[in-house]
Amino acid sequence: MINFAYIKNRTLFFVFNHPVGKQEFDNNIQSIKSALKFYMPEECKECEESLFDDIKAFVTHTPKKNIENFKEVKQVYKERSSGNFEINIDETKLRELVMSIQKIIKETNSNES
């Protein structure tokens, strides 16, 4: 029922996705406030600026977005090159890279045969 909560201007907001949840929360809000004012741990006294003075709730009318789990499909394509091509590159690193690609293509074609 609770979508999320956040603190803004020293007020703690609870965002509900259904009015009944907000109504139930409003019925118990005074007991929640008194319990929070009664109990303040020692470590919270140091972080006084991040505390809140009031608690409010409202209902959002924005529909919740469903996160769909997509299956990763590996695409397999038949290699169209035979690997028989000239390499006219003068730069050594680039030439070695293209030669390694050519070798992979030839190995792929020999495994498919």
JSON list of C-alpha atoms in Angstrom, two decimals:
[
{"chain": "A", "resi": 1, "resn": "MET", "atom": "CA", "xyz": [0.00, 0.00, 0.00]},
{"chain": "A", "resi": 2, "resn": "ILE", "atom": "CA", "xyz": [2.88, 2.40, 0.66]},
{"chain": "A", "resi": 3, "resn": "ASN", "atom": "CA", "xyz": [4.59, 3.38, -2.58]},
{"chain": "A", "resi": 4, "resn": "PHE", "atom": "CA", "xyz": [7.41, 5.37, -1.02]},
{"chain": "A", "resi": 5, "resn": "ALA", "atom": "CA", "xyz": [8.25, 7.92, 1.67]},
{"chain": "A", "resi": 6, "resn": "TYR", "atom": "CA", "xyz": [10.40, 11.04, 1.66]},
{"chain": "A", "resi": 7, "resn": "ILE", "atom": "CA", "xyz": [11.34, 14.01, 3.85]},
{"chain": "A", "resi": 8, "resn": "LYS", "atom": "CA", "xyz": [10.77, 17.55, 2.60]},
{"chain": "A", "resi": 9, "resn": "ASN", "atom": "CA", "xyz": [10.89, 20.77, 4.66]},
{"chain": "A", "resi": 10, "resn": "ARG", "atom": "CA", "xyz": [11.19, 18.75, 7.88]},
{"chain": "A", "resi": 11, "resn": "THR", "atom": "CA", "xyz": [7.97, 16.84, 7.07]},
{"chain": "A", "resi": 12, "resn": "LEU", "atom": "CA", "xyz": [7.91, 13.08, 6.54]},
{"chain": "A", "resi": 13, "resn": "PHE", "atom": "CA", "xyz": [5.57, 12.23, 3.67]},
{"chain": "A", "resi": 14, "resn": "PHE", "atom": "CA", "xyz": [4.12, 8.77, 3.04]},
{"chain": "A", "resi": 15, "resn": "VAL", "atom": "CA", "xyz": [2.73, 8.18, -0.44]},
{"chain": "A", "resi": 16, "resn": "PHE", "atom": "CA", "xyz": [0.02, 5.54, -0.67]},
{"chain": "A", "resi": 17, "resn": "ASN", "atom": "CA", "xyz": [-1.41, 3.86, -3.74]},
{"chain": "A", "resi": 18, "resn": "HIS", "atom": "CA", "xyz": [-4.87, 3.28, -2.22]},
{"chain": "A", "resi": 19, "resn": "PRO", "atom": "CA", "xyz": [-7.18, 5.56, -0.19]},
{"chain": "A", "resi": 20, "resn": "VAL", "atom": "CA", "xyz": [-7.92, 2.86, 2.39]},
{"chain": "A", "resi": 21, "resn": "GLY", "atom": "CA", "xyz": [-4.24, 2.65, 3.30]},
{"chain": "A", "resi": 22, "resn": "LYS", "atom": "CA", "xyz": [-4.10, 6.40, 3.82]},
{"chain": "A", "resi": 23, "resn": "GLN", "atom": "CA", "xyz": [-7.27, 6.31, 5.94]},
{"chain": "A", "resi": 24, "resn": "GLU", "atom": "CA", "xyz": [-5.82, 3.60, 8.18]},
{"chain": "A", "resi": 25, "resn": "PHE", "atom": "CA", "xyz": [-2.57, 5.55, 8.43]},
{"chain": "A", "resi": 26, "resn": "ASP", "atom": "CA", "xyz": [-4.46, 8.74, 9.37]},
{"chain": "A", "resi": 27, "resn": "ASN", "atom": "CA", "xyz": [-6.25, 6.84, 12.16]},
{"chain": "A", "resi": 28, "resn": "ASN", "atom": "CA", "xyz": [-2.89, 5.86, 13.69]},
{"chain": "A", "resi": 29, "resn": "ILE", "atom": "CA", "xyz": [-0.84, 8.96, 12.88]},
{"chain": "A", "resi": 30, "resn": "GLN", "atom": "CA", "xyz": [-1.10, 10.52, 16.35]},
{"chain": "A", "resi": 31, "resn": "SER", "atom": "CA", "xyz": [0.24, 7.40, 18.05]},
{"chain": "A", "resi": 32, "resn": "ILE", "atom": "CA", "xyz": [3.08, 7.25, 15.51]},
{"chain": "A", "resi": 33, "resn": "LYS", "atom": "CA", "xyz": [3.98, 10.92, 16.14]},
{"chain": "A", "resi": 34, "resn": "SER", "atom": "CA", "xyz": [3.98, 10.51, 19.91]},
{"chain": "A", "resi": 35, "resn": "ALA", "atom": "CA", "xyz": [6.12, 7.37, 19.71]},
{"chain": "A", "resi": 36, "resn": "LEU", "atom": "CA", "xyz": [8.66, 9.14, 17.50]},
{"chain": "A", "resi": 37, "resn": "LYS", "atom": "CA", "xyz": [8.85, 12.18, 19.81]},
{"chain": "A", "resi": 38, "resn": "PHE", "atom": "CA", "xyz": [9.23, 9.96, 22.87]},
{"chain": "A", "resi": 39, "resn": "TYR", "atom": "CA", "xyz": [12.13, 7.94, 21.53]},
{"chain": "A", "resi": 40, "resn": "MET", "atom": "CA", "xyz": [15.19, 9.68, 20.10]},
{"chain": "A", "resi": 41, "resn": "PRO", "atom": "CA", "xyz": [18.39, 7.60, 20.01]},
{"chain": "A", "resi": 42, "resn": "GLU", "atom": "CA", "xyz": [21.72, 9.20, 20.86]},
{"chain": "A", "resi": 43, "resn": "GLU", "atom": "CA", "xyz": [23.00, 9.00, 17.28]},
{"chain": "A", "resi": 44, "resn": "CYS", "atom": "CA", "xyz": [19.94, 10.94, 16.06]},
{"chain": "A", "resi": 45, "resn": "LYS", "atom": "CA", "xyz": [20.74, 13.90, 18.31]},
{"chain": "A", "resi": 46, "resn": "GLU", "atom": "CA", "xyz": [23.83, 14.51, 16.18]},
{"chain": "A", "resi": 47, "resn": "CYS", "atom": "CA", "xyz": [21.85, 14.53, 12.94]},
{"chain": "A", "resi": 48, "resn": "GLU", "atom": "CA", "xyz": [19.24, 17.05, 14.03]},
{"chain": "A", "resi": 49, "resn": "GLU", "atom": "CA", "xyz": [18.91, 18.60, 10.55]},
{"chain": "A", "resi": 50, "resn": "SER", "atom": "CA", "xyz": [17.70, 15.35, 8.97]},
{"chain": "A", "resi": 51, "resn": "LEU", "atom": "CA", "xyz": [14.87, 14.83, 11.46]},
{"chain": "A", "resi": 52, "resn": "PHE", "atom": "CA", "xyz": [11.27, 15.83, 10.81]},
{"chain": "A", "resi": 53, "resn": "ASP", "atom": "CA", "xyz": [8.65, 17.79, 12.74]},
{"chain": "A", "resi": 54, "resn": "ASP", "atom": "CA", "xyz": [5.48, 16.52, 11.09]},
{"chain": "A", "resi": 55, "resn": "ILE", "atom": "CA", "xyz": [4.12, 13.45, 9.31]},
{"chain": "A", "resi": 56, "resn": "LYS", "atom": "CA", "xyz": [1.69, 13.63, 6.41]},
{"chain": "A", "resi": 57, "resn": "ALA", "atom": "CA", "xyz": [0.26, 11.16, 3.95]},
{"chain": "A", "resi": 58, "resn": "PHE", "atom": "CA", "xyz": [-1.39, 11.37, 0.56]},
{"chain": "A", "resi": 59, "resn": "VAL", "atom": "CA", "xyz": [-2.60, 9.07, -2.19]},
{"chain": "A", "resi": 60, "resn": "THR", "atom": "CA", "xyz": [-0.95, 9.12, -5.57]},
{"chain": "A", "resi": 61, "resn": "HIS", "atom": "CA", "xyz": [-3.12, 8.63, -8.62]},
{"chain": "A", "resi": 62, "resn": "THR", "atom": "CA", "xyz": [-0.20, 7.82, -10.86]},
{"chain": "A", "resi": 63, "resn": "PRO", "atom": "CA", "xyz": [-0.27, 4.12, -11.76]},
{"chain": "A", "resi": 64, "resn": "LYS", "atom": "CA", "xyz": [2.71, 2.13, -10.62]},
{"chain": "A", "resi": 65, "resn": "LYS", "atom": "CA", "xyz": [4.96, 1.14, -13.50]},
{"chain": "A", "resi": 66, "resn": "ASN", "atom": "CA", "xyz": [5.52, -2.58, -13.81]},
{"chain": "A", "resi": 67, "resn": "ILE", "atom": "CA", "xyz": [9.09, -3.56, -14.43]},
{"chain": "A", "resi": 68, "resn": "GLU", "atom": "CA", "xyz": [9.08, -6.37, -16.93]},
{"chain": "A", "resi": 69, "resn": "ASN", "atom": "CA", "xyz": [11.76, -8.97, -16.87]},
{"chain": "A", "resi": 70, "resn": "PHE", "atom": "CA", "xyz": [13.04, -9.46, -20.37]},
{"chain": "A", "resi": 71, "resn": "LYS", "atom": "CA", "xyz": [14.78, -12.62, -21.37]},
{"chain": "A", "resi": 72, "resn": "GLU", "atom": "CA", "xyz": [18.07, -12.02, -23.05]},
{"chain": "A", "resi": 73, "resn": "VAL", "atom": "CA", "xyz": [18.00, -13.67, -26.43]},
{"chain": "A", "resi": 74, "resn": "LYS", "atom": "CA", "xyz": [21.34, -14.34, -27.97]},
{"chain": "A", "resi": 75, "resn": "GLN", "atom": "CA", "xyz": [21.26, -13.56, -31.67]},
{"chain": "A", "resi": 76, "resn": "VAL", "atom": "CA", "xyz": [23.26, -15.98, -33.78]},
{"chain": "A", "resi": 77, "resn": "TYR", "atom": "CA", "xyz": [23.98, -15.09, -37.37]},
{"chain": "A", "resi": 78, "resn": "LYS", "atom": "CA", "xyz": [25.74, -17.12, -40.01]},
{"chain": "A", "resi": 79, "resn": "GLU", "atom": "CA", "xyz": [29.07, -15.56, -40.90]},
{"chain": "A", "resi": 80, "resn": "ARG", "atom": "CA", "xyz": [28.78, -14.24, -44.44]},
{"chain": "A", "resi": 81, "resn": "SER", "atom": "CA", "xyz": [32.48, -13.62, -44.94]},
{"chain": "A", "resi": 82, "resn": "SER", "atom": "CA", "xyz": [34.88, -16.40, -45.80]},
{"chain": "A", "resi": 83, "resn": "GLY", "atom": "CA", "xyz": [37.80, -14.56, -44.26]},
{"chain": "A", "resi": 84, "resn": "ASN", "atom": "CA", "xyz": [39.66, -14.41, -47.55]},
{"chain": "A", "resi": 85, "resn": "PHE", "atom": "CA", "xyz": [40.38, -10.72, -47.91]},
{"chain": "A", "resi": 86, "resn": "GLU", "atom": "CA", "xyz": [43.46, -8.58, -48.27]},
{"chain": "A", "resi": 87, "resn": "ILE", "atom": "CA", "xyz": [44.67, -6.47, -45.38]},
{"chain": "A", "resi": 88, "resn": "ASN", "atom": "CA", "xyz": [46.22, -3.26, -46.75]},
{"chain": "A", "resi": 89, "resn": "ILE", "atom": "CA", "xyz": [46.94, -1.51, -43.45]},
{"chain": "A", "resi": 90, "resn": "ASP", "atom": "CA", "xyz": [50.33, -0.01, -42.61]},
{"chain": "A", "resi": 91, "resn": "GLU", "atom": "CA", "xyz": [49.75, 0.63, -38.88]},
{"chain": "A", "resi": 92, "resn": "THR", "atom": "CA", "xyz": [50.92, -2.43, -36.94]},
{"chain": "A", "resi": 93, "resn": "LYS", "atom": "CA", "xyz": [48.37, -2.47, -34.10]},
{"chain": "A", "resi": 94, "resn": "LEU", "atom": "CA", "xyz": [45.44, -1.99, -36.43]},
{"chain": "A", "resi": 95, "resn": "ARG", "atom": "CA", "xyz": [46.80, -4.57, -38.86]},
{"chain": "A", "resi": 96, "resn": "GLU", "atom": "CA", "xyz": [47.18, -7.14, -36.03]},
{"chain": "A", "resi": 97, "resn": "LEU", "atom": "CA", "xyz": [43.63, -6.44, -34.91]},
{"chain": "A", "resi": 98, "resn": "VAL", "atom": "CA", "xyz": [42.21, -6.98, -38.40]},
{"chain": "A", "resi": 99, "resn": "MET", "atom": "CA", "xyz": [44.32, -10.15, -38.78]},
{"chain": "A", "resi": 100, "resn": "SER", "atom": "CA", "xyz": [42.90, -11.52, -35.51]},
{"chain": "A", "resi": 101, "resn": "ILE", "atom": "CA", "xyz": [39.38, -10.81, -36.78]},
{"chain": "A", "resi": 102, "resn": "GLN", "atom": "CA", "xyz": [40.21, -12.56, -40.04]},
{"chain": "A", "resi": 103, "resn": "LYS", "atom": "CA", "xyz": [41.51, -15.57, -38.09]},
{"chain": "A", "resi": 104, "resn": "ILE", "atom": "CA", "xyz": [38.28, -15.73, -36.03]},
{"chain": "A", "resi": 105, "resn": "ILE", "atom": "CA", "xyz": [36.19, -15.61, -39.21]},
{"chain": "A", "resi": 106, "resn": "LYS", "atom": "CA", "xyz": [38.17, -18.43, -40.80]},
{"chain": "A", "resi": 107, "resn": "GLU", "atom": "CA", "xyz": [37.91, -20.56, -37.64]},
{"chain": "A", "resi": 108, "resn": "THR", "atom": "CA", "xyz": [34.16, -19.95, -37.49]},
{"chain": "A", "resi": 109, "resn": "ASN", "atom": "CA", "xyz": [33.73, -21.01, -41.11]},
{"chain": "A", "resi": 110, "resn": "SER", "atom": "CA", "xyz": [35.85, -24.15, -40.65]},
{"chain": "A", "resi": 111, "resn": "ASN", "atom": "CA", "xyz": [33.80, -25.17, -37.58]},
{"chain": "A", "resi": 112, "resn": "GLU", "atom": "CA", "xyz": [30.49, -24.72, -39.42]},
{"chain": "A", "resi": 113, "resn": "SER", "atom": "CA", "xyz": [31.56, -26.90, -42.33]}
]
